[in-house]
CSV table of C-alpha atoms in Angstrom, one decimal:
chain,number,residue,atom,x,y,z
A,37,UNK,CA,-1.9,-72.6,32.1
A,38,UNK,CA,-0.2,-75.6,33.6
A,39,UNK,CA,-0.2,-76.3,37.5
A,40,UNK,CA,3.8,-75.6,37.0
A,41,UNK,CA,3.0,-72.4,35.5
A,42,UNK,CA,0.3,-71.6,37.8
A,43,UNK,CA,2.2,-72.1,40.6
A,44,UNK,CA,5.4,-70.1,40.0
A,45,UNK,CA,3.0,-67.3,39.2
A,46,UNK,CA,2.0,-67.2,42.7
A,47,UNK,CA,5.7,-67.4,43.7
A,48,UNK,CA,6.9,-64.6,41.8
A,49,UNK,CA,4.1,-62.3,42.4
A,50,UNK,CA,4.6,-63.2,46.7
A,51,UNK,CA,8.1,-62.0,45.6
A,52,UNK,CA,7.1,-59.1,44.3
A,53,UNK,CA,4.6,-58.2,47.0
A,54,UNK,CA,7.0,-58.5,49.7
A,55,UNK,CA,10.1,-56.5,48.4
A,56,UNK,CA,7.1,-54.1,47.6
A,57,UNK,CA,6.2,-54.1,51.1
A,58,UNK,CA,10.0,-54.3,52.6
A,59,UNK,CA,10.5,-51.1,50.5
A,60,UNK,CA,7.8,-49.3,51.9
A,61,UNK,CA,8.2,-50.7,55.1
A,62,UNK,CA,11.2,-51.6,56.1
A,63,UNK,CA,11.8,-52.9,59.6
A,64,UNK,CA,14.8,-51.1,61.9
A,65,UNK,CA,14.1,-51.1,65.2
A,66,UNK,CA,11.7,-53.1,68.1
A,67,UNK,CA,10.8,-50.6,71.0
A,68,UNK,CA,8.9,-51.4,74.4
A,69,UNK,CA,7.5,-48.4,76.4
A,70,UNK,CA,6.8,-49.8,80.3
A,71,UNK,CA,4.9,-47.9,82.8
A,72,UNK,CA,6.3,-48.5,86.2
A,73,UNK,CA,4.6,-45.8,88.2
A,74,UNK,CA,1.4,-46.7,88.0
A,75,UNK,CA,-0.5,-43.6,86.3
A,76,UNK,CA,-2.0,-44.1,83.1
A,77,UNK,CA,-0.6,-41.6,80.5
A,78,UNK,CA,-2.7,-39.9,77.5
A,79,UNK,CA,-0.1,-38.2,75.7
A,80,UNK,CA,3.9,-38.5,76.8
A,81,UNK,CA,6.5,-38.0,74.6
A,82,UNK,CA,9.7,-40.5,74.0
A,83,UNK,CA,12.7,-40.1,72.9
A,84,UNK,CA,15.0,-42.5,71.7
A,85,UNK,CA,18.5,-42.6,69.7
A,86,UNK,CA,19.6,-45.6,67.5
A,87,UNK,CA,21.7,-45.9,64.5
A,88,UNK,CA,21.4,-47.9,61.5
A,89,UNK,CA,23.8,-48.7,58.2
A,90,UNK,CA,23.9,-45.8,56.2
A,91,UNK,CA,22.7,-48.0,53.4
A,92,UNK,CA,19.7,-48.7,54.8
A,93,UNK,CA,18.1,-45.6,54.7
A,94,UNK,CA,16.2,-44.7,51.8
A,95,UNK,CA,17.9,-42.0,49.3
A,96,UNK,CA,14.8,-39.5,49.0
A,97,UNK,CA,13.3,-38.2,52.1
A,98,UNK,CA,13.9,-40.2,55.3
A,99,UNK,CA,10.5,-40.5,56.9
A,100,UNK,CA,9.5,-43.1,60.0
A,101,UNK,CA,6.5,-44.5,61.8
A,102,UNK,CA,6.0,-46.4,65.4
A,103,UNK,CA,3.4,-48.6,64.6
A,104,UNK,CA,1.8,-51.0,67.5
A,105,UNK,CA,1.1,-54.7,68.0
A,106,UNK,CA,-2.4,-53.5,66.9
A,107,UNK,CA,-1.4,-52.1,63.5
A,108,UNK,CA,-1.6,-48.2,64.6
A,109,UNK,CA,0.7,-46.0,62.8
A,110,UNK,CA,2.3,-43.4,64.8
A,111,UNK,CA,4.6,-40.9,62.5
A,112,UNK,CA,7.8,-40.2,64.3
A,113,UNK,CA,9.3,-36.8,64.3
A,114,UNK,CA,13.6,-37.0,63.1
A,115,UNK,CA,14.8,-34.5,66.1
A,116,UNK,CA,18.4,-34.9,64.1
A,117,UNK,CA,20.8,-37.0,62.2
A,118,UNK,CA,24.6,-37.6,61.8
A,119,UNK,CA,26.5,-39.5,59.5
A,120,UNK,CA,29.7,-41.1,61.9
A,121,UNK,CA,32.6,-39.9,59.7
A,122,UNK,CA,34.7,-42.8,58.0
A,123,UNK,CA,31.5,-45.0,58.8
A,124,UNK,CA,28.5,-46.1,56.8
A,125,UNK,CA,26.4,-45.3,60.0
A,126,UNK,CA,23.8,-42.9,60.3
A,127,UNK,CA,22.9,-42.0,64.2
A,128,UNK,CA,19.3,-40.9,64.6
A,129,UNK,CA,17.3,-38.8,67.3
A,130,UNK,CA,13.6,-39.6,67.4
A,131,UNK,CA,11.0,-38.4,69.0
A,132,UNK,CA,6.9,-39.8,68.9
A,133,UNK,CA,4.0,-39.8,71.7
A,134,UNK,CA,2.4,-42.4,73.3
A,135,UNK,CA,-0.4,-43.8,75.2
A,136,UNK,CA,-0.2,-46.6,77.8
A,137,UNK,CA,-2.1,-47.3,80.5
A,138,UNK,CA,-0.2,-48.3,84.2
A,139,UNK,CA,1.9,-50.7,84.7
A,140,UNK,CA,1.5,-51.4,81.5
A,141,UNK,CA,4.2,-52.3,78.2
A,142,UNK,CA,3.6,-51.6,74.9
A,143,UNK,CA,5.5,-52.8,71.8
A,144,UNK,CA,6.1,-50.7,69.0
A,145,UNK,CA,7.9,-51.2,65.5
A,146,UNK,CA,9.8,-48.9,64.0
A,147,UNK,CA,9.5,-48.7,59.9
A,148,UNK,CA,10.4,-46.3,57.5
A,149,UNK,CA,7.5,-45.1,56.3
A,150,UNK,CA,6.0,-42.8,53.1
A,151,UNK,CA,2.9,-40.9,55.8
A,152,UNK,CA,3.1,-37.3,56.3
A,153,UNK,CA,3.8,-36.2,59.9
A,154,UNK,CA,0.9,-35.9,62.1
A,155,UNK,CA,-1.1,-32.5,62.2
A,156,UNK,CA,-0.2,-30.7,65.7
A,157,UNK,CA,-1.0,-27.4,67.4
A,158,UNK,CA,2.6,-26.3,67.0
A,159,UNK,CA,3.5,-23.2,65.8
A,160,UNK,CA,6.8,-21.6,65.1
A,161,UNK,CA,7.4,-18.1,63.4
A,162,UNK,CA,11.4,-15.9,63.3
A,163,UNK,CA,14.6,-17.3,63.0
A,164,UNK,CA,18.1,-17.0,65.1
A,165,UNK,CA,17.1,-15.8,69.2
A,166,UNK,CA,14.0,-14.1,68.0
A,167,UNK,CA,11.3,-16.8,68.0
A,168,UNK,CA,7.8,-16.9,69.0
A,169,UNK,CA,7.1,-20.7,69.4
A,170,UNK,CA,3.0,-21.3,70.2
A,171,UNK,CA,0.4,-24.6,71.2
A,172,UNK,CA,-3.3,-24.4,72.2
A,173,UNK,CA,-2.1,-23.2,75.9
A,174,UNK,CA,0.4,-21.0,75.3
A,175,UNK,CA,2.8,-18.4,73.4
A,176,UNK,CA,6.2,-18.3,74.4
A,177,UNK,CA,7.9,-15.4,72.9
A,178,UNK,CA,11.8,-14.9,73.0
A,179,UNK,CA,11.8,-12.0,71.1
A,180,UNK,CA,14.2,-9.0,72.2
A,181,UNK,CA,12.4,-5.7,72.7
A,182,UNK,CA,13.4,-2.0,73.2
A,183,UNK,CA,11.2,-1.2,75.9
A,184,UNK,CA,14.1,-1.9,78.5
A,185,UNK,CA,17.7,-2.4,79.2
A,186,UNK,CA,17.0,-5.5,80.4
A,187,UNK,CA,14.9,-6.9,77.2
A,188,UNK,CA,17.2,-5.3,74.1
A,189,UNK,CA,19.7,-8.3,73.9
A,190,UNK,CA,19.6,-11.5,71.6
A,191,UNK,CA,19.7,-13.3,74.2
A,192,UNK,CA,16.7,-16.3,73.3
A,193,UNK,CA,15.4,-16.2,76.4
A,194,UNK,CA,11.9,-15.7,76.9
A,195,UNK,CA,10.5,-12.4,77.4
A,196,UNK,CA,6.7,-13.0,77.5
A,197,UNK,CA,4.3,-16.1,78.1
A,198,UNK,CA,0.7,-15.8,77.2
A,199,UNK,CA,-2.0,-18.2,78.6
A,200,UNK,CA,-5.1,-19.5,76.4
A,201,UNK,CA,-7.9,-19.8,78.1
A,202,UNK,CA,-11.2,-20.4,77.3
A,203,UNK,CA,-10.6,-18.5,74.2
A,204,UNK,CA,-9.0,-15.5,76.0
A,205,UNK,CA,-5.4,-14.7,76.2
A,206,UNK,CA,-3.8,-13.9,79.0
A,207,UNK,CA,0.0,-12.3,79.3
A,208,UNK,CA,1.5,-14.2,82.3
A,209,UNK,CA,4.0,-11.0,83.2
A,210,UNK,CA,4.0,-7.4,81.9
A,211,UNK,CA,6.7,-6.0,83.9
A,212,UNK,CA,10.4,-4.4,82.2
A,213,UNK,CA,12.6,-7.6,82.9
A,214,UNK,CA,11.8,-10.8,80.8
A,215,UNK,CA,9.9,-13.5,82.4
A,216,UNK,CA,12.7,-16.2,82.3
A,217,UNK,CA,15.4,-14.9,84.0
A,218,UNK,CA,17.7,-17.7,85.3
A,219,UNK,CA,20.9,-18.5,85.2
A,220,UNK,CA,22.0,-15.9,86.6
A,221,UNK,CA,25.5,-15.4,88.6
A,222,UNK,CA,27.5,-12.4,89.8
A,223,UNK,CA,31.0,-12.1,90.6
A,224,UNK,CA,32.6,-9.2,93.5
A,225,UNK,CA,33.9,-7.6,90.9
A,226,UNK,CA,31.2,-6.7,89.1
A,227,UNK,CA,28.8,-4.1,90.1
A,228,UNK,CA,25.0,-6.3,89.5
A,229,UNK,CA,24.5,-9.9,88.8
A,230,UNK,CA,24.2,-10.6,85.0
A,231,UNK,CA,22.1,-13.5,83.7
A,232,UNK,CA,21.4,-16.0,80.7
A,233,UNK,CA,18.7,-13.1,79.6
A,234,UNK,CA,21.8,-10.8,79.2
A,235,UNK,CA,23.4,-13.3,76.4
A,236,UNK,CA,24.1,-11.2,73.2
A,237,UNK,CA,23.4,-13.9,69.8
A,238,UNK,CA,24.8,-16.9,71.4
A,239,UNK,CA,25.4,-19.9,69.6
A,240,UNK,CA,21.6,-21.4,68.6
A,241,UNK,CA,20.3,-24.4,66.8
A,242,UNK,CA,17.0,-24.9,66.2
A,243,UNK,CA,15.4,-28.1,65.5
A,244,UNK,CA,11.9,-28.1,64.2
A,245,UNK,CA,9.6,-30.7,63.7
A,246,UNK,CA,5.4,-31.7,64.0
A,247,UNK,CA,6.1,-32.7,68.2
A,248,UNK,CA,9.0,-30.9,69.5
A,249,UNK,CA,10.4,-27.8,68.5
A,250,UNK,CA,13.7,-27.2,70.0
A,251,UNK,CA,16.0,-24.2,70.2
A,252,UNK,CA,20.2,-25.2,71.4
A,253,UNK,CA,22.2,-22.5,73.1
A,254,UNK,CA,25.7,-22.6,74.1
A,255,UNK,CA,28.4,-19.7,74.5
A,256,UNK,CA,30.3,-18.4,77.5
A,257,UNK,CA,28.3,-16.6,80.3
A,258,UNK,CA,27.9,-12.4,80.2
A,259,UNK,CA,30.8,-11.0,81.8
A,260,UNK,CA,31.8,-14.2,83.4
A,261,UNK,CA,33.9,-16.1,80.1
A,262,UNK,CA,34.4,-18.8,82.8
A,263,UNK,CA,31.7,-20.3,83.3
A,264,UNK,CA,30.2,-22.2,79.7
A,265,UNK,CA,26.5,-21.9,79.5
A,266,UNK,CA,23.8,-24.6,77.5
A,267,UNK,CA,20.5,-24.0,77.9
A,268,UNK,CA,17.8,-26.1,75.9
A,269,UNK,CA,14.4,-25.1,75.6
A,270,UNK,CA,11.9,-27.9,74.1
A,271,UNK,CA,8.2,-27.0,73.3
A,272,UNK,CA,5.5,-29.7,73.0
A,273,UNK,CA,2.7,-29.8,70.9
A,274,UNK,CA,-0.9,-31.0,72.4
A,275,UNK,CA,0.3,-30.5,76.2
A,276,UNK,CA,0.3,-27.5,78.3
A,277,UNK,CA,3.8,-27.3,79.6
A,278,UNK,CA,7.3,-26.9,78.0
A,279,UNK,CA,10.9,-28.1,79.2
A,280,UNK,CA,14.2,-26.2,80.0
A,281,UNK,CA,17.7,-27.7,80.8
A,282,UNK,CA,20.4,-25.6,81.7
A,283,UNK,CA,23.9,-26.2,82.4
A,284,UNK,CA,26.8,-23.8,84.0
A,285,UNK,CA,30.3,-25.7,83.8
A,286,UNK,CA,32.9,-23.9,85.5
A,287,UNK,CA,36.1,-23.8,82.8
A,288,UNK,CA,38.3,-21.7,85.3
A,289,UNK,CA,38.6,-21.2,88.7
A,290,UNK,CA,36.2,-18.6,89.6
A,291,UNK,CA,35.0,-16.8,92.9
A,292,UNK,CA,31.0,-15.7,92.9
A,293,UNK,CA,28.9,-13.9,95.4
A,294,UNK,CA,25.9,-15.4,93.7
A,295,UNK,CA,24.7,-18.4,91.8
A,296,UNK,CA,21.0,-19.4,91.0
A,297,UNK,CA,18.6,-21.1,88.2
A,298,UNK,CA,14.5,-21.6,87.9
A,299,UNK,CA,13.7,-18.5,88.1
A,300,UNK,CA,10.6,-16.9,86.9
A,301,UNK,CA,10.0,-13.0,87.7
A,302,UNK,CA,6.2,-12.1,87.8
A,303,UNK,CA,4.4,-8.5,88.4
A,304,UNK,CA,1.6,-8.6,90.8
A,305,UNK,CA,-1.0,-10.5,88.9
A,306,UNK,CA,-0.6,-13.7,90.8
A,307,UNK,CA,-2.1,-14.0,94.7
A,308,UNK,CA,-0.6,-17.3,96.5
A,309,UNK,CA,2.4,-18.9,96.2
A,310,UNK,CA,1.7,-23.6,96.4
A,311,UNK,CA,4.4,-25.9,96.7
A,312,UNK,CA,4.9,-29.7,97.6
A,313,UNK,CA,7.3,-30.4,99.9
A,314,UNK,CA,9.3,-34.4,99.8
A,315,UNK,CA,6.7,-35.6,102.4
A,316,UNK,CA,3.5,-34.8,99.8
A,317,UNK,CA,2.5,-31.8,102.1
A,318,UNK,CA,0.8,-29.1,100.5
A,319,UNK,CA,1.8,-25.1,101.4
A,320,UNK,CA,-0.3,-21.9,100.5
A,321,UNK,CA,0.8,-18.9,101.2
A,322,UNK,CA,-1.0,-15.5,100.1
A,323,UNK,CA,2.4,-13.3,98.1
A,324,UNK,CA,0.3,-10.4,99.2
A,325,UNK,CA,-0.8,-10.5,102.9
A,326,UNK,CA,-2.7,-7.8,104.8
A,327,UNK,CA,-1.3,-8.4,108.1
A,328,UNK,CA,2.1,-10.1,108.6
A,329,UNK,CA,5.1,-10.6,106.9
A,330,UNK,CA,5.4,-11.8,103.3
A,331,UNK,CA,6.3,-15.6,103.1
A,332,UNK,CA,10.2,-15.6,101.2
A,333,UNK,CA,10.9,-19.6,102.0
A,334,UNK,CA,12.7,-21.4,102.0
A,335,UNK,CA,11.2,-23.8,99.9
A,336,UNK,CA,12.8,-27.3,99.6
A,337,UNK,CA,15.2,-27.8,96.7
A,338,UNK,CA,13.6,-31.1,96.3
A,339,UNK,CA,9.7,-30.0,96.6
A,340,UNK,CA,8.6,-31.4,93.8
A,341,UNK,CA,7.0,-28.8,92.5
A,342,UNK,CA,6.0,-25.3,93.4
A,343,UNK,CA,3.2,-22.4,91.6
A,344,UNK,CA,2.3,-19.1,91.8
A,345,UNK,CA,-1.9,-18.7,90.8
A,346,UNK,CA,-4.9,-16.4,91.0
A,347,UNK,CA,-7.3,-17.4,94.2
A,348,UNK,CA,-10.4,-16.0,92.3
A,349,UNK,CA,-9.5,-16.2,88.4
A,350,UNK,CA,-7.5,-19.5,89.0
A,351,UNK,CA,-4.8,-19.1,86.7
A,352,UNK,CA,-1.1,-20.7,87.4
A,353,UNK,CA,2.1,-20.7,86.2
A,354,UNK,CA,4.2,-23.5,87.6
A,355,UNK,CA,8.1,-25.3,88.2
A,356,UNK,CA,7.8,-28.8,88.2
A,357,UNK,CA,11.2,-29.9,88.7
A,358,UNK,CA,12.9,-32.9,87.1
A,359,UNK,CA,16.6,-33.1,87.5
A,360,UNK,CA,19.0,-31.5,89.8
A,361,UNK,CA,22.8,-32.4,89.5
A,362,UNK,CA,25.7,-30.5,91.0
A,363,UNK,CA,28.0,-33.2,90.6
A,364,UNK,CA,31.6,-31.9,88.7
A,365,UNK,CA,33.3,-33.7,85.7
A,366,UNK,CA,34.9,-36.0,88.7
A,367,UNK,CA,32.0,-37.0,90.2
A,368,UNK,CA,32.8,-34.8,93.3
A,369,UNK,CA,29.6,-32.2,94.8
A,370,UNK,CA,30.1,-28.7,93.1
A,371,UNK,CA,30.7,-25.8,96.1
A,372,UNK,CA,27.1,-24.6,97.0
A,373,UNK,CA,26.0,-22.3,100.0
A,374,UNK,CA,22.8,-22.6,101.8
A,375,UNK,CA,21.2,-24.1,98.7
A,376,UNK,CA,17.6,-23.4,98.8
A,377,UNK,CA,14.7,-22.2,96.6
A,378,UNK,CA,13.4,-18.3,97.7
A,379,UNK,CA,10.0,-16.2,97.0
A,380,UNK,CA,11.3,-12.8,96.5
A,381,UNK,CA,9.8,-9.5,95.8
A,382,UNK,CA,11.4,-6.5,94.0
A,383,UNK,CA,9.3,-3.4,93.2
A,384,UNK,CA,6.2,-5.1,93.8
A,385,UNK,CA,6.9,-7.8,91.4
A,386,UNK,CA,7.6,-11.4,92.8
A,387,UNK,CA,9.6,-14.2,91.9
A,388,UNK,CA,10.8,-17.4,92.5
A,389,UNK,CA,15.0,-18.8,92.0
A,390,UNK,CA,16.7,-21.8,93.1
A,391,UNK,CA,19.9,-20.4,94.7
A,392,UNK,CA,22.7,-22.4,94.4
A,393,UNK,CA,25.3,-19.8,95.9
A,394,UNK,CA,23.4,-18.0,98.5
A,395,UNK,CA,25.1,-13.8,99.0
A,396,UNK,CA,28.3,-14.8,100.0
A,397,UNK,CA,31.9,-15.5,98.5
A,398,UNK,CA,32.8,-18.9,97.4
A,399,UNK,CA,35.4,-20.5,95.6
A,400,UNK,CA,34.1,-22.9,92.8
A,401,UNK,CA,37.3,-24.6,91.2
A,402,UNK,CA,37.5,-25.5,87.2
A,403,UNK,CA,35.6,-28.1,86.3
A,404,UNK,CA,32.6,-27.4,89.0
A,405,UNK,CA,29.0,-28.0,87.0
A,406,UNK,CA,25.6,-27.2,87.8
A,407,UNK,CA,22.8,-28.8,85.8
A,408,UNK,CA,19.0,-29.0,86.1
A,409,UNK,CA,16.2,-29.7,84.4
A,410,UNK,CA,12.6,-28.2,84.9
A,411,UNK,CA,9.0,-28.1,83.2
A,412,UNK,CA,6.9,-24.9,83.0
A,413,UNK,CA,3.0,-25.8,83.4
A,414,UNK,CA,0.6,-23.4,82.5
A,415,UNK,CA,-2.8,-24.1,84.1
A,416,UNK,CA,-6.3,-23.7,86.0
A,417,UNK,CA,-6.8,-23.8,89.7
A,418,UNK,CA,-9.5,-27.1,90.4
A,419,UNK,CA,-12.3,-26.4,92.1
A,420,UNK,CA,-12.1,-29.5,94.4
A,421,UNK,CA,-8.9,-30.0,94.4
A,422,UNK,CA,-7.0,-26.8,93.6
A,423,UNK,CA,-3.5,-28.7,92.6
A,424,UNK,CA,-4.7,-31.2,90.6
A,425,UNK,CA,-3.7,-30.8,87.1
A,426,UNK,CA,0.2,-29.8,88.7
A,427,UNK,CA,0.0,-32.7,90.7
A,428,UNK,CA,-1.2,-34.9,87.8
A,429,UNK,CA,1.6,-33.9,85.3
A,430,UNK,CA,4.2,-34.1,88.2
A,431,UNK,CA,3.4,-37.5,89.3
A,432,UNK,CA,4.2,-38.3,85.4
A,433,UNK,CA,7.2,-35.9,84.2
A,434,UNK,CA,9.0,-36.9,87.4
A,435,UNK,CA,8.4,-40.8,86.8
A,436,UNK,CA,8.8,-41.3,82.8
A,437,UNK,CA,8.3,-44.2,80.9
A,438,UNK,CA,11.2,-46.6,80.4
A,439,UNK,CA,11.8,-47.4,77.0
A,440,UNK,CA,14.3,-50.0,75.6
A,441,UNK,CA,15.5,-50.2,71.7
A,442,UNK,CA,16.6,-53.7,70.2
C-alpha cells in the first residue's frame, strides 16, 4: 500500500472512530457542583433542568450519564420530559448524586449514554394513592386502611413509617390517625378541622426512577374548595431521610380558625422531645415527665430542626426544615397569627405542627399562599453526641450545593 493510501486509511478510520464515539456519547451539557458550606458530602442529590433540540436526542431509549474530569460515569435518573409544543425542543428534569468534598467544585459532563441505571435500595410496590415506597432505613406506606375513620380515604398520605435497624423493624406510630397529618385547616363553619390525610383520590403523578421516586398531588382542599393544595413527596435511595413540599394557595377569600403544616402525630413510644433553636442551642425536654408540666413550646419557626427519640433504645424520627414562604402571588406576607411550632398531646399520643393560624378567626384574602419544605430523618441517638447524625444532615440539606448548567 502506498504512503497516500496508508495515510487516508488512518483518516477514514479516525472518522469512523469518532462519529462512533459522538453517537454513543454525545456531548449536551457542562455542570459544576460547588460546595460553599464547608462540609464534605458522601451522597447528595442534584437536580438540574435543561433543554436540548429535539433532534438531538437519540430515537430509541433516551438514557444519560454525568461523568467527571476523572472519567467516572455516573448514570442520571430522567425525573421527566416535555416536548415544547410548536418547538423542536425537548425540556429535561435530571436528577444524579454526588460526592464533593468542602469548599470544593467539581466538573461534570453530561453525555447520552447506552449504561443501565445504577442498582439502588429503592423499592416501590401499588399504583394511584396506595403506594408503599421502601430504602435500607425505612418503609413509608400510604396505603388507606379500614381500621379507622381517619385512615379509609385515598388520600396518599402516609399512614405508617417503619424504621430498619440493625436488622429489626420498627413501626414508628401505631395509633388510629395516620402518621403524616399536615396540612390541615378548619373553617367556623365546620364542626372539626379536616386535613390533607382527608383527601379522597386526588390528582397524582408518580415519577419513578433508580434515585428518586416521586409521587405529585394537587386538587382542592376537603371541605375547603378554596384553598388549592400540592403536596410532593420525594423518596431517596441510599440515605435515611425523605422530602415533602406542600403548598396551600388561597383561590378565594376565605376566613379560618386554624391553619398548620409539619405535623407528625406519634403514640407514646417516643420519651424527649430535641430541637435547635437560630442561636445553635440545643433543648431536651422529657414528653412524659413525672413531676411538672408537659413542655408544649413554642418551638421557633426557624429552629432548624426539631426530634422526638427514645432515651434508652435511641431511636428518632425527625423535621429538618428547609423552606418556609408565606409570601402571596404579590409578594406581600400571607395573614398569620401567632405563628409558632407546638408539642401537643391528644389521648396520650403526642405530636408536633407548625401553626400558621393559631385558634382564632382570620381573614386570608385570594391569592394568600403558604409554602414549605421539610425533610423527615429517621435515625439513632449517638452515644457522645446524641444529635449528631440530625445535626450532620441539617448542616447539609439546609446549605445545598450550587450547581450551574452551560
Amino acid at each position: 500500500m502506498s504512503k497516500k493510501l496508508f495515510f487516508r486509511a488512518l483518516v477514514l478510520i479516525a472518522v469512523f472512530l469518532g462519529s462512533v464515539t459522538f453517537g454513543q456519547a454525545q456531548s449536551i451539557a457542562k455542570i459544576s457542583v460547588t460546595e460553599t458550606a464547608g462540609f464534605s458530602r458522601d451522597r447528595e442529590y442534584v437536580e438540574i433542568s435543561l433543554q436540548i433540540p429535539l433532534s438531538a436526542a437519540p430515537e430509541d431509549a433516551l438514557s444519560l450519564s454525568a461523568v467527571d474530569g476523572s472519567g467516572v460515569e455516573t448514570s442520571v435518573q430522567i425525573l421527566r420530559t416535555e416536548r415544547i409544543s410548536g418547538q423542536n425542543v425537548l425540556a429535561l428534569w435530571l436528577v444524579f448524586p454526588v460526592a464533593v468534598n468542602g469548599m470544593e467544585t467539581k466538573h461534570y459532563e453530561l453525555k447520552f449514554s447506552t449504561a443501565n441505571a445504577a442498582a439502588t435500595d429503592l423499592q416501590f410496590a401499588g399504583e394511584g394513592t396506595e403506594l408503599v415506597v421502601e430504602n435500607q432505613f425505612y418503609r413509608a406506606d400510604m396505603t388507606r386502611s379500614d381500621n379507622s375513620s381517619e385512615q379509609k380515604e385515598l388520600s396518599g398520605q402516609i399512614r405508617e413509617i417503619t424504621m430498619k435497624r440493625n436488622g429489626q423493624e420498627l413501626l414508628m406510630t401505631n395509633i388510629e390517625n395516620r402518621v403524616h397529618w399536615a396540612p390541615n385547616f378548619k373553617r367556623p363553619e365546620v364542626e372539626w378541622y379536616t386535613t390533607i390525610a382527608h383527601w379522597q383520590n386526588p390528582r397524582t403523578q408518580i415519577d419513578r426512577g433508580n434515585y428518586v421516586i416521586r409521587t405529585i398531588r394537587q386538587d382542592p382542599a376537603p371541605k375547603h374548595p378554596e384553598i388549592f393544595l400540592t403536596a410532593v413527596y420525594k423518596y431517596y435511595a441510599n440515605v435515611p431521610y425523605f422530602r415533602f413540599y406542600s403548598e396551600m394557595d388561597f383561590t378565594e377569600d376565605l376566613g379560618v380558625e386554624l391553619l398548620r403544616n409539619d405535623e407528625m402525630t406519634t403514640d407514646s413510644m417516643f420519651t424527649h422531645l430535641a430541637f435547635e433553636d437560630t442561636d445553635g442551642k440545643i433543648t431536651v425536654e422529657p414528653l412524659y415527665p413525672k413531676t411538672g408540666k408537659k413542655f408544649k413550646g413554642p418551638v421557633d419557626n426557624e429552629a432548624p430542626w426539631l426530634c422526638f427519640y427514645h432515651e434508652t433504645e435511641g431511636f428518632a424520627l425527625g423535621s429538618i426544615r428547609l423552606m418556609y414562604d408565606n409570601t402571596n402571588d404579590i409578594g406581600e406576607p400571607s395573614p398569620t397569627w401567632q405563628p409558632h411550632t407546638q408539642i401537643g398531646e391528644w389521648e396520650g399520643k403526642r405530636y408536633w405542627n407548625r401553626r400558621l393560624v393559631h385558634d382564632r378567626w382570620t381573614f386570608i384574602p385570594k391569592g394568600s399562599r403558604y409554602a414549605e419544605e421539610n425533610a423527615y430523618l429517621l435515625f439513632e441517638i449517638g452515644e457522645n453526641d446524641p444529635f449528631e447524625t440530625i445535626r450532620y444532615w441539617a448542616e447539609r440539606l439546609r446549605h445545598p450545593v450550587t450547581v450551574k448548567v452551560e
